[in-house]
XYZ file of C-alpha atoms in Angstrom:
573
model
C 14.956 37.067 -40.087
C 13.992 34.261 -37.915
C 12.256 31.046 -39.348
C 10.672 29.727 -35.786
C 6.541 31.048 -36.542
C 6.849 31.651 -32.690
C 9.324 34.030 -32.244
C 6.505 36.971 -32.292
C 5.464 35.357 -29.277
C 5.631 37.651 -26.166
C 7.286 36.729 -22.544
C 4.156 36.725 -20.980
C 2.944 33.879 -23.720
C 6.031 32.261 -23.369
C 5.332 31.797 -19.400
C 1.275 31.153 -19.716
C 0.161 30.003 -23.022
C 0.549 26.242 -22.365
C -1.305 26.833 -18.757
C -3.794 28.488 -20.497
C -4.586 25.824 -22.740
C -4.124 23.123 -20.163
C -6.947 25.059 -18.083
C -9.616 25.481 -21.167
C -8.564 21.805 -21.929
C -7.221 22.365 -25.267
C -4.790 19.243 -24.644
C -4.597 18.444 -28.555
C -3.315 22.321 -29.259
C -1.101 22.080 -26.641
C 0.982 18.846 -27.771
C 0.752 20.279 -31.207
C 2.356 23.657 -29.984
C 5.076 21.332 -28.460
C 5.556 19.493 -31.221
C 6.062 22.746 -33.703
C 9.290 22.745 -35.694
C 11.135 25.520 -37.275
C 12.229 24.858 -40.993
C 15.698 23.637 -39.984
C 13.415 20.810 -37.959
C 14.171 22.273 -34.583
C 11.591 22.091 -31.892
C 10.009 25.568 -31.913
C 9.039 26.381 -28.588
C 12.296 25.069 -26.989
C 14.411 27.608 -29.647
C 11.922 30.254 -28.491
C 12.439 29.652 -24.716
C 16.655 29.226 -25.369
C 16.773 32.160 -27.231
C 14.551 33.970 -24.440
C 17.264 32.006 -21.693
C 14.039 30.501 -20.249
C 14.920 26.867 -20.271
C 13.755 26.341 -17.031
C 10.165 27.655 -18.094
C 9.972 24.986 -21.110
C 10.899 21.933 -19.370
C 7.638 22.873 -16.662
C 5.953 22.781 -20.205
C 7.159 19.539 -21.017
C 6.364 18.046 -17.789
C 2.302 19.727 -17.631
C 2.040 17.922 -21.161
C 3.992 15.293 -20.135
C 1.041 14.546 -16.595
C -1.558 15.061 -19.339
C -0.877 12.690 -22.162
C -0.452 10.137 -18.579
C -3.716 10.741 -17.773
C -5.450 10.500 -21.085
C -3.666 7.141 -21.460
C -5.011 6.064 -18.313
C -8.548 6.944 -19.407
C -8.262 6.037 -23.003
C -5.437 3.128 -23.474
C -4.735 5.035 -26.844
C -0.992 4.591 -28.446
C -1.361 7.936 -29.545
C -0.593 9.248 -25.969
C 1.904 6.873 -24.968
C 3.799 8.007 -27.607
C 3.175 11.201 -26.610
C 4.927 10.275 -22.998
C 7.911 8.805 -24.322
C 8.235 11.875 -26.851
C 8.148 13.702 -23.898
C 10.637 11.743 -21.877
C 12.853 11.879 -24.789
C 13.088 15.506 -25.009
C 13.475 16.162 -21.491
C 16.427 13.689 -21.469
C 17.694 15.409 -24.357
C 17.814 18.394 -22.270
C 19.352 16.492 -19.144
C 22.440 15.751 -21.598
C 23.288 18.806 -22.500
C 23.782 19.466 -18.530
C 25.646 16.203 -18.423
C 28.134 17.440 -21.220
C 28.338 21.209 -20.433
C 31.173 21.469 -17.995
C 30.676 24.313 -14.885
C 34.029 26.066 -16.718
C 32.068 25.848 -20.013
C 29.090 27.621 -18.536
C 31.201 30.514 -17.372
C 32.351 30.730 -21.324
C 29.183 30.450 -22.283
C 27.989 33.356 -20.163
C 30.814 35.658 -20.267
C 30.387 36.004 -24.194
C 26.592 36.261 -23.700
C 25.553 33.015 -25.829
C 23.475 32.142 -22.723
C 21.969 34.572 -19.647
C 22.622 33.391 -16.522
C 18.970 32.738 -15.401
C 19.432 30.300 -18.433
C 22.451 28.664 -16.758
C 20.861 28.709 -13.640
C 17.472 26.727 -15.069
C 20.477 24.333 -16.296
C 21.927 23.858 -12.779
C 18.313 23.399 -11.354
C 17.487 20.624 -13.696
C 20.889 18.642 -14.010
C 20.248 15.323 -12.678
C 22.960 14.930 -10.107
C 23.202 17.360 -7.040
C 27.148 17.663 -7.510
C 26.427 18.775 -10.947
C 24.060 21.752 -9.577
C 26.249 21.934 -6.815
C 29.465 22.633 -9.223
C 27.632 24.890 -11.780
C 25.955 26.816 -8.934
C 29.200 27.533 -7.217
C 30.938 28.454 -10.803
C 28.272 31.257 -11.999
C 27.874 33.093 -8.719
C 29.905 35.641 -9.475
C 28.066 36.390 -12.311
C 24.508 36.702 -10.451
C 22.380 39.780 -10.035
C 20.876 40.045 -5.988
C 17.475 38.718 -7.780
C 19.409 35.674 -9.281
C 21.272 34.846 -5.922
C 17.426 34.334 -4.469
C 16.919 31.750 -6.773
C 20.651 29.696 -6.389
C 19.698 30.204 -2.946
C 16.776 28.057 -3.407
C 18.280 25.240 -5.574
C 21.147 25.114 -2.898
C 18.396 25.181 -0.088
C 16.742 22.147 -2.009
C 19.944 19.886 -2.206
C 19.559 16.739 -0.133
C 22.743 16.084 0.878
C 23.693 18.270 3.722
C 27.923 18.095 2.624
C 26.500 20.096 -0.925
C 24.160 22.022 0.725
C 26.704 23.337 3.066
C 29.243 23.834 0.178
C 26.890 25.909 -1.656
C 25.390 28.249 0.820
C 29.556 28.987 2.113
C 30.236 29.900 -1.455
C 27.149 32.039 -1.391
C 28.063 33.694 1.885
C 31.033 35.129 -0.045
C 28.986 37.179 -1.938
C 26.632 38.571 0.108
C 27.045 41.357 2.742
C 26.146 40.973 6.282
C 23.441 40.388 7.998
C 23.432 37.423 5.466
C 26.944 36.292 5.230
C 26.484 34.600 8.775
C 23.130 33.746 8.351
C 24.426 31.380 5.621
C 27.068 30.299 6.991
C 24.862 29.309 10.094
C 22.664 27.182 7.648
C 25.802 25.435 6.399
C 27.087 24.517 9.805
C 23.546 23.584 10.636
C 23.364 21.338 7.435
C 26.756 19.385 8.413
C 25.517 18.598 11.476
C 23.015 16.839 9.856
C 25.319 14.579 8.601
C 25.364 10.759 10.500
C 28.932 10.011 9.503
C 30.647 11.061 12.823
C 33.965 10.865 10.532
C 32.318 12.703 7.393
C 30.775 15.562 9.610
C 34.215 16.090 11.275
C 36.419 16.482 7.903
C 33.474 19.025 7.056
C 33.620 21.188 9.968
C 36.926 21.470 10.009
C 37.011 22.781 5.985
C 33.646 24.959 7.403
C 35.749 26.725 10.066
C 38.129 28.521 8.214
C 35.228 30.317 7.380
C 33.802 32.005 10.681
C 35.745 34.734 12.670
C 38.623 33.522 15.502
C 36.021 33.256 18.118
C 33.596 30.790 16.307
C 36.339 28.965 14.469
C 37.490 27.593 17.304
C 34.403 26.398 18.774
C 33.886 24.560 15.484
C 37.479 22.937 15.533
C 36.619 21.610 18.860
C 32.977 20.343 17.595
C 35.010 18.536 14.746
C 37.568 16.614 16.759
C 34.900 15.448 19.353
C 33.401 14.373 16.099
C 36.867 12.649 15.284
C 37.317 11.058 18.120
C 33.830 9.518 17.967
C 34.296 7.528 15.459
C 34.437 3.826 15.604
C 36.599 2.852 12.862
C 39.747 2.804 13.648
C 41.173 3.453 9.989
C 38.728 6.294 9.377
C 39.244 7.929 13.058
C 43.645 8.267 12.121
C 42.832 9.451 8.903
C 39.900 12.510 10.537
C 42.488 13.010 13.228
C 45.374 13.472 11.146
C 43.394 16.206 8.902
C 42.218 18.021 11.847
C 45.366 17.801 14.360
C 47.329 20.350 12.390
C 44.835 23.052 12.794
C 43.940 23.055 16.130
C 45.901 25.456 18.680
C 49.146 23.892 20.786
C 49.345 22.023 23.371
C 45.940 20.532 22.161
C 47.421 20.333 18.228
C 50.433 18.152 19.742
C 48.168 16.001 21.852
C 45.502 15.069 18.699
C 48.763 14.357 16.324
C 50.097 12.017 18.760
C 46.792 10.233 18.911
C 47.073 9.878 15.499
C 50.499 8.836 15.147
C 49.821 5.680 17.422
C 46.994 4.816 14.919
C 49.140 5.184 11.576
C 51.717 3.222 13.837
C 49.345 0.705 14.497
C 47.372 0.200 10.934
C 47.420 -3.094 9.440
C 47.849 -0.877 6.681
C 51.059 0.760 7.559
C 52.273 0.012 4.285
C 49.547 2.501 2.785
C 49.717 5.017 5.594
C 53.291 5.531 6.057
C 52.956 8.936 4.393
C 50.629 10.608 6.291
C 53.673 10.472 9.002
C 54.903 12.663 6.466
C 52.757 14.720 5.856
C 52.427 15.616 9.755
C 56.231 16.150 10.026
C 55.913 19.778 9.702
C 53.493 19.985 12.595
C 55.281 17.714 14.720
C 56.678 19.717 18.123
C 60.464 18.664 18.727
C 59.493 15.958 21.324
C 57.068 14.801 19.040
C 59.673 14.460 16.227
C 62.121 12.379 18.852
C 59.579 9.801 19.655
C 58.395 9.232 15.999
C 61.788 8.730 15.334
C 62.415 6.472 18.214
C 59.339 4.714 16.691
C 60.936 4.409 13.285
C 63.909 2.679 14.995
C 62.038 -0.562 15.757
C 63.624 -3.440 14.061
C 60.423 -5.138 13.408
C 59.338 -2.667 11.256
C 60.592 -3.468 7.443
C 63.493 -0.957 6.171
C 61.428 -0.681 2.666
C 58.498 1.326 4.684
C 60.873 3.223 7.341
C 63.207 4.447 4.538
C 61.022 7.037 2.782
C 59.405 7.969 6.617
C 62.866 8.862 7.525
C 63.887 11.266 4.236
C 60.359 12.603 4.524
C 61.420 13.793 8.277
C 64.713 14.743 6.834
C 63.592 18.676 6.164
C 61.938 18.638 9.516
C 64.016 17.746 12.139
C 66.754 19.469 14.073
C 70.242 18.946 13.580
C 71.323 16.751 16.525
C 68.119 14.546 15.135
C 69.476 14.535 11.581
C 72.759 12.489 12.654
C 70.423 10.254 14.028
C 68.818 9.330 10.769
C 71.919 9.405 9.294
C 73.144 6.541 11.468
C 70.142 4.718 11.038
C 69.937 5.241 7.287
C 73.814 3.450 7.448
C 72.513 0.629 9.308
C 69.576 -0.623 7.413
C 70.975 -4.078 6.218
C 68.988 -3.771 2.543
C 70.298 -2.216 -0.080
C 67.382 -0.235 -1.827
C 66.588 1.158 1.634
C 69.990 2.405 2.537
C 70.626 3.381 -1.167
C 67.391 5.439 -1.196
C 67.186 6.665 2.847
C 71.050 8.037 1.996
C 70.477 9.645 -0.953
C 66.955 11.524 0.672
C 69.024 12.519 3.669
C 72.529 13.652 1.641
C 70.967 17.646 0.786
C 70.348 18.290 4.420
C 73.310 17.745 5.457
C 77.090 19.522 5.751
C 78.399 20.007 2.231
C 81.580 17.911 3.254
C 79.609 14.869 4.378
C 76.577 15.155 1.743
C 79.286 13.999 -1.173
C 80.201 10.782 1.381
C 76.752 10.082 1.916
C 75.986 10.023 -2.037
C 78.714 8.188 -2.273
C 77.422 5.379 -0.151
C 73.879 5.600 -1.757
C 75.953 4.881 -5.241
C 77.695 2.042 -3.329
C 74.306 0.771 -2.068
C 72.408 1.174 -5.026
C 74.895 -0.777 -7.264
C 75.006 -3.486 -5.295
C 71.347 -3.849 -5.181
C 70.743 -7.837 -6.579
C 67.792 -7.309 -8.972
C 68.567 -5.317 -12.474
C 65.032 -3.586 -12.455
C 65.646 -2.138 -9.251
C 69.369 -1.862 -9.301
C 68.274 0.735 -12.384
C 65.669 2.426 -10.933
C 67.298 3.262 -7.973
C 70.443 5.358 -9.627
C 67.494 7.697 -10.921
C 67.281 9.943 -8.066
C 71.069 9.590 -7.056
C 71.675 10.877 -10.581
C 69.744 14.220 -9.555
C 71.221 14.692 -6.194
C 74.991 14.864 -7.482
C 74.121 17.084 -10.234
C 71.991 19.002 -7.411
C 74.703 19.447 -4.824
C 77.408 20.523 -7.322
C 78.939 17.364 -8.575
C 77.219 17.663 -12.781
C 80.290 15.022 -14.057
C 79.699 12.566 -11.718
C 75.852 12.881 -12.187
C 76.188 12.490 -15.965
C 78.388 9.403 -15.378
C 75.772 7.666 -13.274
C 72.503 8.254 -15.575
C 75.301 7.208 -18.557
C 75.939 3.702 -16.843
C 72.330 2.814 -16.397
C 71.620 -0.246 -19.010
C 68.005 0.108 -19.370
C 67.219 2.486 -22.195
C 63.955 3.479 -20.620
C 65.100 4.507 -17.009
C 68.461 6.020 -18.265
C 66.271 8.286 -20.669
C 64.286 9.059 -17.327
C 67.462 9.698 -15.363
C 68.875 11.944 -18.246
C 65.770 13.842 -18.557
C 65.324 14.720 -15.029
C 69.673 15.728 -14.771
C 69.203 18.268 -17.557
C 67.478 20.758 -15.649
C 70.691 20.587 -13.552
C 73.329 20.686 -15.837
C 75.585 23.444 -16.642
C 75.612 24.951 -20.168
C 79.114 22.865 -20.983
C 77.090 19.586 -20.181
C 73.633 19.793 -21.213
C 73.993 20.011 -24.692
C 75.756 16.190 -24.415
C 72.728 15.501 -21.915
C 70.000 16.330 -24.070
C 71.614 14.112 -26.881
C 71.819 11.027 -24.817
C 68.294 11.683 -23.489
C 66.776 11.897 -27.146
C 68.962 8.549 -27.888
C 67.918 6.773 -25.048
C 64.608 7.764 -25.400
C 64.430 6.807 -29.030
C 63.984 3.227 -28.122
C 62.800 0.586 -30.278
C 61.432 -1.934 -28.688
C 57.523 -1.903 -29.242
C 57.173 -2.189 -24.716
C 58.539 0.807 -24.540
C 56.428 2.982 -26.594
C 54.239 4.575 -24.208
C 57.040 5.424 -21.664
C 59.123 6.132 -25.086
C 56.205 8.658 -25.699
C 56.145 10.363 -22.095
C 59.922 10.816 -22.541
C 60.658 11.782 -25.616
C 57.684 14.849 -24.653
C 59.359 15.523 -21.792
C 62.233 16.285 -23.248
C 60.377 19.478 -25.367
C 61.800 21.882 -23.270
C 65.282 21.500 -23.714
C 65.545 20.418 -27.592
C 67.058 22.674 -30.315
C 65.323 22.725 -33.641
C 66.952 19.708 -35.145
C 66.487 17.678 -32.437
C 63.010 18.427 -32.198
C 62.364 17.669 -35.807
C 64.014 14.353 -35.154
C 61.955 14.018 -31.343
C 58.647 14.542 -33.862
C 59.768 11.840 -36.542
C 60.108 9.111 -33.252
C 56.947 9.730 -32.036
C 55.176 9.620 -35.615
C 56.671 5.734 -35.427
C 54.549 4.459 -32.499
C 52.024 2.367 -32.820
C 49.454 4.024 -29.918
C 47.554 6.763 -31.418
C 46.872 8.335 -28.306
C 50.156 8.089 -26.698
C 51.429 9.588 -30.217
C 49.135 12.909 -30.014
C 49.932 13.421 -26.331
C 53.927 13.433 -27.396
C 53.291 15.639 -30.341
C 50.526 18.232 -28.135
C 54.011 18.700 -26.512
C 56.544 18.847 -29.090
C 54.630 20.497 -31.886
C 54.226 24.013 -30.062
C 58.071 23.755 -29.455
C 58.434 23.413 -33.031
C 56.000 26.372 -33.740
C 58.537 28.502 -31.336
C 61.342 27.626 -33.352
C 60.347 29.198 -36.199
C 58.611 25.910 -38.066
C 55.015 26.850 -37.612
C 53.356 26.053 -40.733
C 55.487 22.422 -40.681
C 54.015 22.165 -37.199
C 50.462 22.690 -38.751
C 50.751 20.394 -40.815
C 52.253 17.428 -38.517
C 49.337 17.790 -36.414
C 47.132 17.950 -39.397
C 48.211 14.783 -40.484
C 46.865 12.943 -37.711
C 44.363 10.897 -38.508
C 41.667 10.910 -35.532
C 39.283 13.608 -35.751
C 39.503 13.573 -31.675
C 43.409 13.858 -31.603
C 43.587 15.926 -34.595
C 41.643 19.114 -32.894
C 42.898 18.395 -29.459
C 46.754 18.705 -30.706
C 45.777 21.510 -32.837
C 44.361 22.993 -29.762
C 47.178 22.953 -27.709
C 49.650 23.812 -30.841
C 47.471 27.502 -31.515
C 48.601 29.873 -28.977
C 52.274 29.267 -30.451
C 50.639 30.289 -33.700
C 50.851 34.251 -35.166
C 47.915 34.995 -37.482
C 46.675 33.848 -40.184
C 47.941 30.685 -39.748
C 46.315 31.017 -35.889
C 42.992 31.629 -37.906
C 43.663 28.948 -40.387
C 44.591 25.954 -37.650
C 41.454 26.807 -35.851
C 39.081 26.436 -38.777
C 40.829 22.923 -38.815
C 40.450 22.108 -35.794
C 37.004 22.614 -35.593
C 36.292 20.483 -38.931
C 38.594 17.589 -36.866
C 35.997 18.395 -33.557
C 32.938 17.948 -36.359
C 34.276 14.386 -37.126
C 34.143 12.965 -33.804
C 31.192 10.434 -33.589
C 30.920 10.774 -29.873
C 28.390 13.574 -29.109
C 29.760 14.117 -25.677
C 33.210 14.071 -27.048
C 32.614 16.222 -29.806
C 30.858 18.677 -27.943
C 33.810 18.956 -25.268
C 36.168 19.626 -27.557
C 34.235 22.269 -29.526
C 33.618 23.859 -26.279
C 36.883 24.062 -25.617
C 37.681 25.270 -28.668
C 35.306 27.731 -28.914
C 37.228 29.843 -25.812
C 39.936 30.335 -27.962
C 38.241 31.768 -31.115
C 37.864 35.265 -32.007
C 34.637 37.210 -31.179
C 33.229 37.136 -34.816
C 33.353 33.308 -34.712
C 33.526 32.423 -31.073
C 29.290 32.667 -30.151
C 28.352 30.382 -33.169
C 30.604 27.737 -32.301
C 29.871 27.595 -28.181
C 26.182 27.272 -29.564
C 27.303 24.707 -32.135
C 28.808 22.974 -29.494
C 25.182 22.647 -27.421
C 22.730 21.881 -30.049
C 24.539 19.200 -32.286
């Protein structure tokens, strides 16, 4: 039995009561209806219009009472109504948070176990205060619309002012909707980005927007986007449109528009920055192409540290003839973290007789680099290469000799994957011991490490990876080691000790997020029991937003008896 006096009301009350009494200008019934309260002190008609999924409905309320206690302070300068406004402004900011804090993923949850219809969702995504809010929760819940219920996302998306949203909304739309409508919205979309004044913005959009018409209108809308490209002014912005439509655009044309944008990265007082968006056109490079960008890369003027990583990023891409090329002019850069790493980039794509040589050299190089820090960080990927291309002793050896705890637990932990079954068992126990460092500037990478290791550790090792991280200092780079190792620890047969490590940790926050991550490992009813502790950690948190998230996320997990009363717990604390 309900305690809200208004939950006899009808729907038809529910949508015309208040305009009724507006009309026969029964303004002090009207606030007082408003201002009703159940017996748990919740606001009456709100409860009655959530539990009806009529949101939308109540905050047209709020805003009607809202114009009216404006005008009677206009007329009567009484404090009674000003109050009144900011009551009003209070509630309907109360409702604007709950958007704020509901994620579009949460809504789904919310909808597929029925704690909210989705006309309620959708008066959610209508009110949010930010269009890429409605824009995201709109695109989330359309699978989940009746035909009726499309109308009206159809007419929030219609009423977004940005045409880029607009045109993202009515395309996700289109998908659901048979024809003649499908192309009538995706007509409106490409309508909306022309709209847009950015010559550089409204060509990165019609290029996404074409992948969505048939072959014979896709291309005309590739072609409208690069004339779009190649209209705009700023040089940085015009390589950057150019080099995100080039690749789609049919050859000879695709070849032509990449090399356009080549001479721009080439050119960019911001080379430094934009070297890897060479890279990222390698594989759409045509063979001539690929000989004059590396002719390019050839130019002494240009420093070794930014042609280095340019030339193992066209390593994979360029013919074999080409690849002796790089070769030689990976052996004739003159510094030796350039050679060291352009070597040790090129050494897989090579002959298995010369790719041992080549590591070699990149060993060579990379030891005889001057400065410690980088000497050291540069045998990290060398390490991975040797054990990649069959050579696991020599690999071993290498991470071994690096000085610096921190980047020889790094090396180790990235060689394991690699290692046979007669090594790895000696790899994982120098990775734990280098990563077991001491020294309080190394905790957070200490951390990282000693959770990236969770894969690979046996049960005693894990028990001793979990006592290291209880040590540091940082609370939160603690509980991000342990969301890691714990649920190893749970599949090693140690689930209740598991438990009760993450139970010991003191933030409520941390607490609920580890035991989040740690329940899946779990078999019931210790499952059961680490969610009802989790939820009392989520409770704790004195951040509402917070709090809520984590509840919400929570709530996914829990079983269908509990699940509904948690997701609403989540909204209304």
């Amino acid at each position: 039995m309900t305690d809200n006096p208004l939950a006899v009301l009808s729907e038809y009350d529910l949508r015309h009561l208040t305009a009724h009494l507006a009309i026969a200008g029964r303004f002090v019934e009207l606030h007082r209806l408003l201002a009703l309260e159940t017996h748990t002190r919740r606001n009456a008609w709100y409860e009655t219009h959530d539990n009806a999924g009529d949101v939308r409905d109540f905050l047209q309320d709020i805003d009607r009472a809202w114009h009216l206690a404006e005008q009677a302070f206009l007329i009567e300068q009484s404090p009674v109504y000003l109050g009144l406004q900011c009551r009003y402004a209070l509630i309907t900011a109360s409702i604007n948070s709950i958007t704020d804090r509901v994620t579009a993923a949460h809504m789904v949850a919310l909808v597929e176990n029925e704690v909210w219809p989705t006309r309620h969702v959708l008066a959610y995504a209508h009110q949010a205060p930010h269009e890429e809010q409605r824009l995201e929760v709109l695109t989330a819940i359309v699978p989940y619309l009746s035909n009726q219920e499309l109308q009206q996302a159809l007419a929030t998306t219609r009423s977004l002012s940005d045409p880029k949203n607009r045109a993202q909304g009515l395309v996700t739309l289109a998908r659901y909707v048979a024809e003649p409508l499908h192309n009538q919205f995706l007509q409106e979309a490409l309508d909306a980005v022309r709209t847009v004044q950015s010559s550089g913005d409204r060509a990165l959009i019609l290029e996404w927007l074409a992948k969505f018409f048939p072959p014979p209108i896709r291309a005309e809308v590739s072609l409208e986007a690069l004339a779009a490209a190649r209209a705009t002014e700023d040089t940085e912005e015009r390589m950057k449109v150019l080099r995100w439509v080039g690749p789609s655009l049919p050859n000879p044309l695709r070849q032509e528009v990449l090399r356009e944008a080549l001479q721009l990265i080439w050119a960019s007082k911001l080379f430094y920055d934009h070297k890897k968006y060479i890279i990222e056109l390698a594989p759409y490079l045509s063979e001539s192409l690929l000989q004059e960008t590396v002719a390019t890369l050839r130019e002494p003027h240009r420093s070794e540290v930014y042609r280095a990583p340019i030339l193992v990023g066209l390593a994979p891409h360029v013919p074999k003839d080409m690849l002796q090329s790089l070769l030689r002019m990976a052996r004739e850069f003159q510094y030796n973290g350039a050679r060291a790493e352009a070597l040790q980039g090129l050494a897989p794509f090579l002959p298995q007789t010369l790719s041992k040589e080549v590591l070699n050299e990149a060993l060579t190089a990379a030891q005889a680099i001057k400065d410690k820090e980088i000497r050291q960080w540069s045998l990290r990927p060398i390490v991975r290469q040797y054990a990649r291309l069959g050579f696991p002793e020599e690999a071993l050896a290498i991470a071994l000799s690096i000085r610096r705890r921190r980047y020889r637990a790094e090396a180790l932990k990235a060689l394991i994957p690699d290692l046979p079954d007669s090594l790895q068992a000696e790899g994982i126990r120098q990775a734990l011991k280098a990563a077991n460092s001491p020294w309080p500037w190394h905790r957070e990478a200490r951390a990282e490490n000693l959770a990236d290791l969770a894969p690979f550790l046996p049960l005693p090792w894990l028990r001793r990876a979990v006592a290291a991280v209880r040590s540091i200092r940082s609370e939160d780079e603690r509980a991000m080691a342990l969301s890691q190792l714990l649920p190893r620890v749970a599949d090693e047969g140690e689930a209740e000790e598991a438990v009760a490590a993450a139970r010991g940790i003191k933030s409520g926050y941390y607490r609920a997020t580890v035991l989040e991550r740690l329940i899946p490992h779990l078999t019931e009813p210790l499952g059961y029991e680490a969610m009802q502790h989790a939820v009392a950690a989520a409770m704790m948190i004195k951040d509402e937003d917070e709090r809520a998230g984590v509840l919400l996320d929570l709530a996914i997990k829990l079983p269908d008896a509990t699940r509904n009363e948690t997701l609403r717990q989540s909204l209304y604390i």
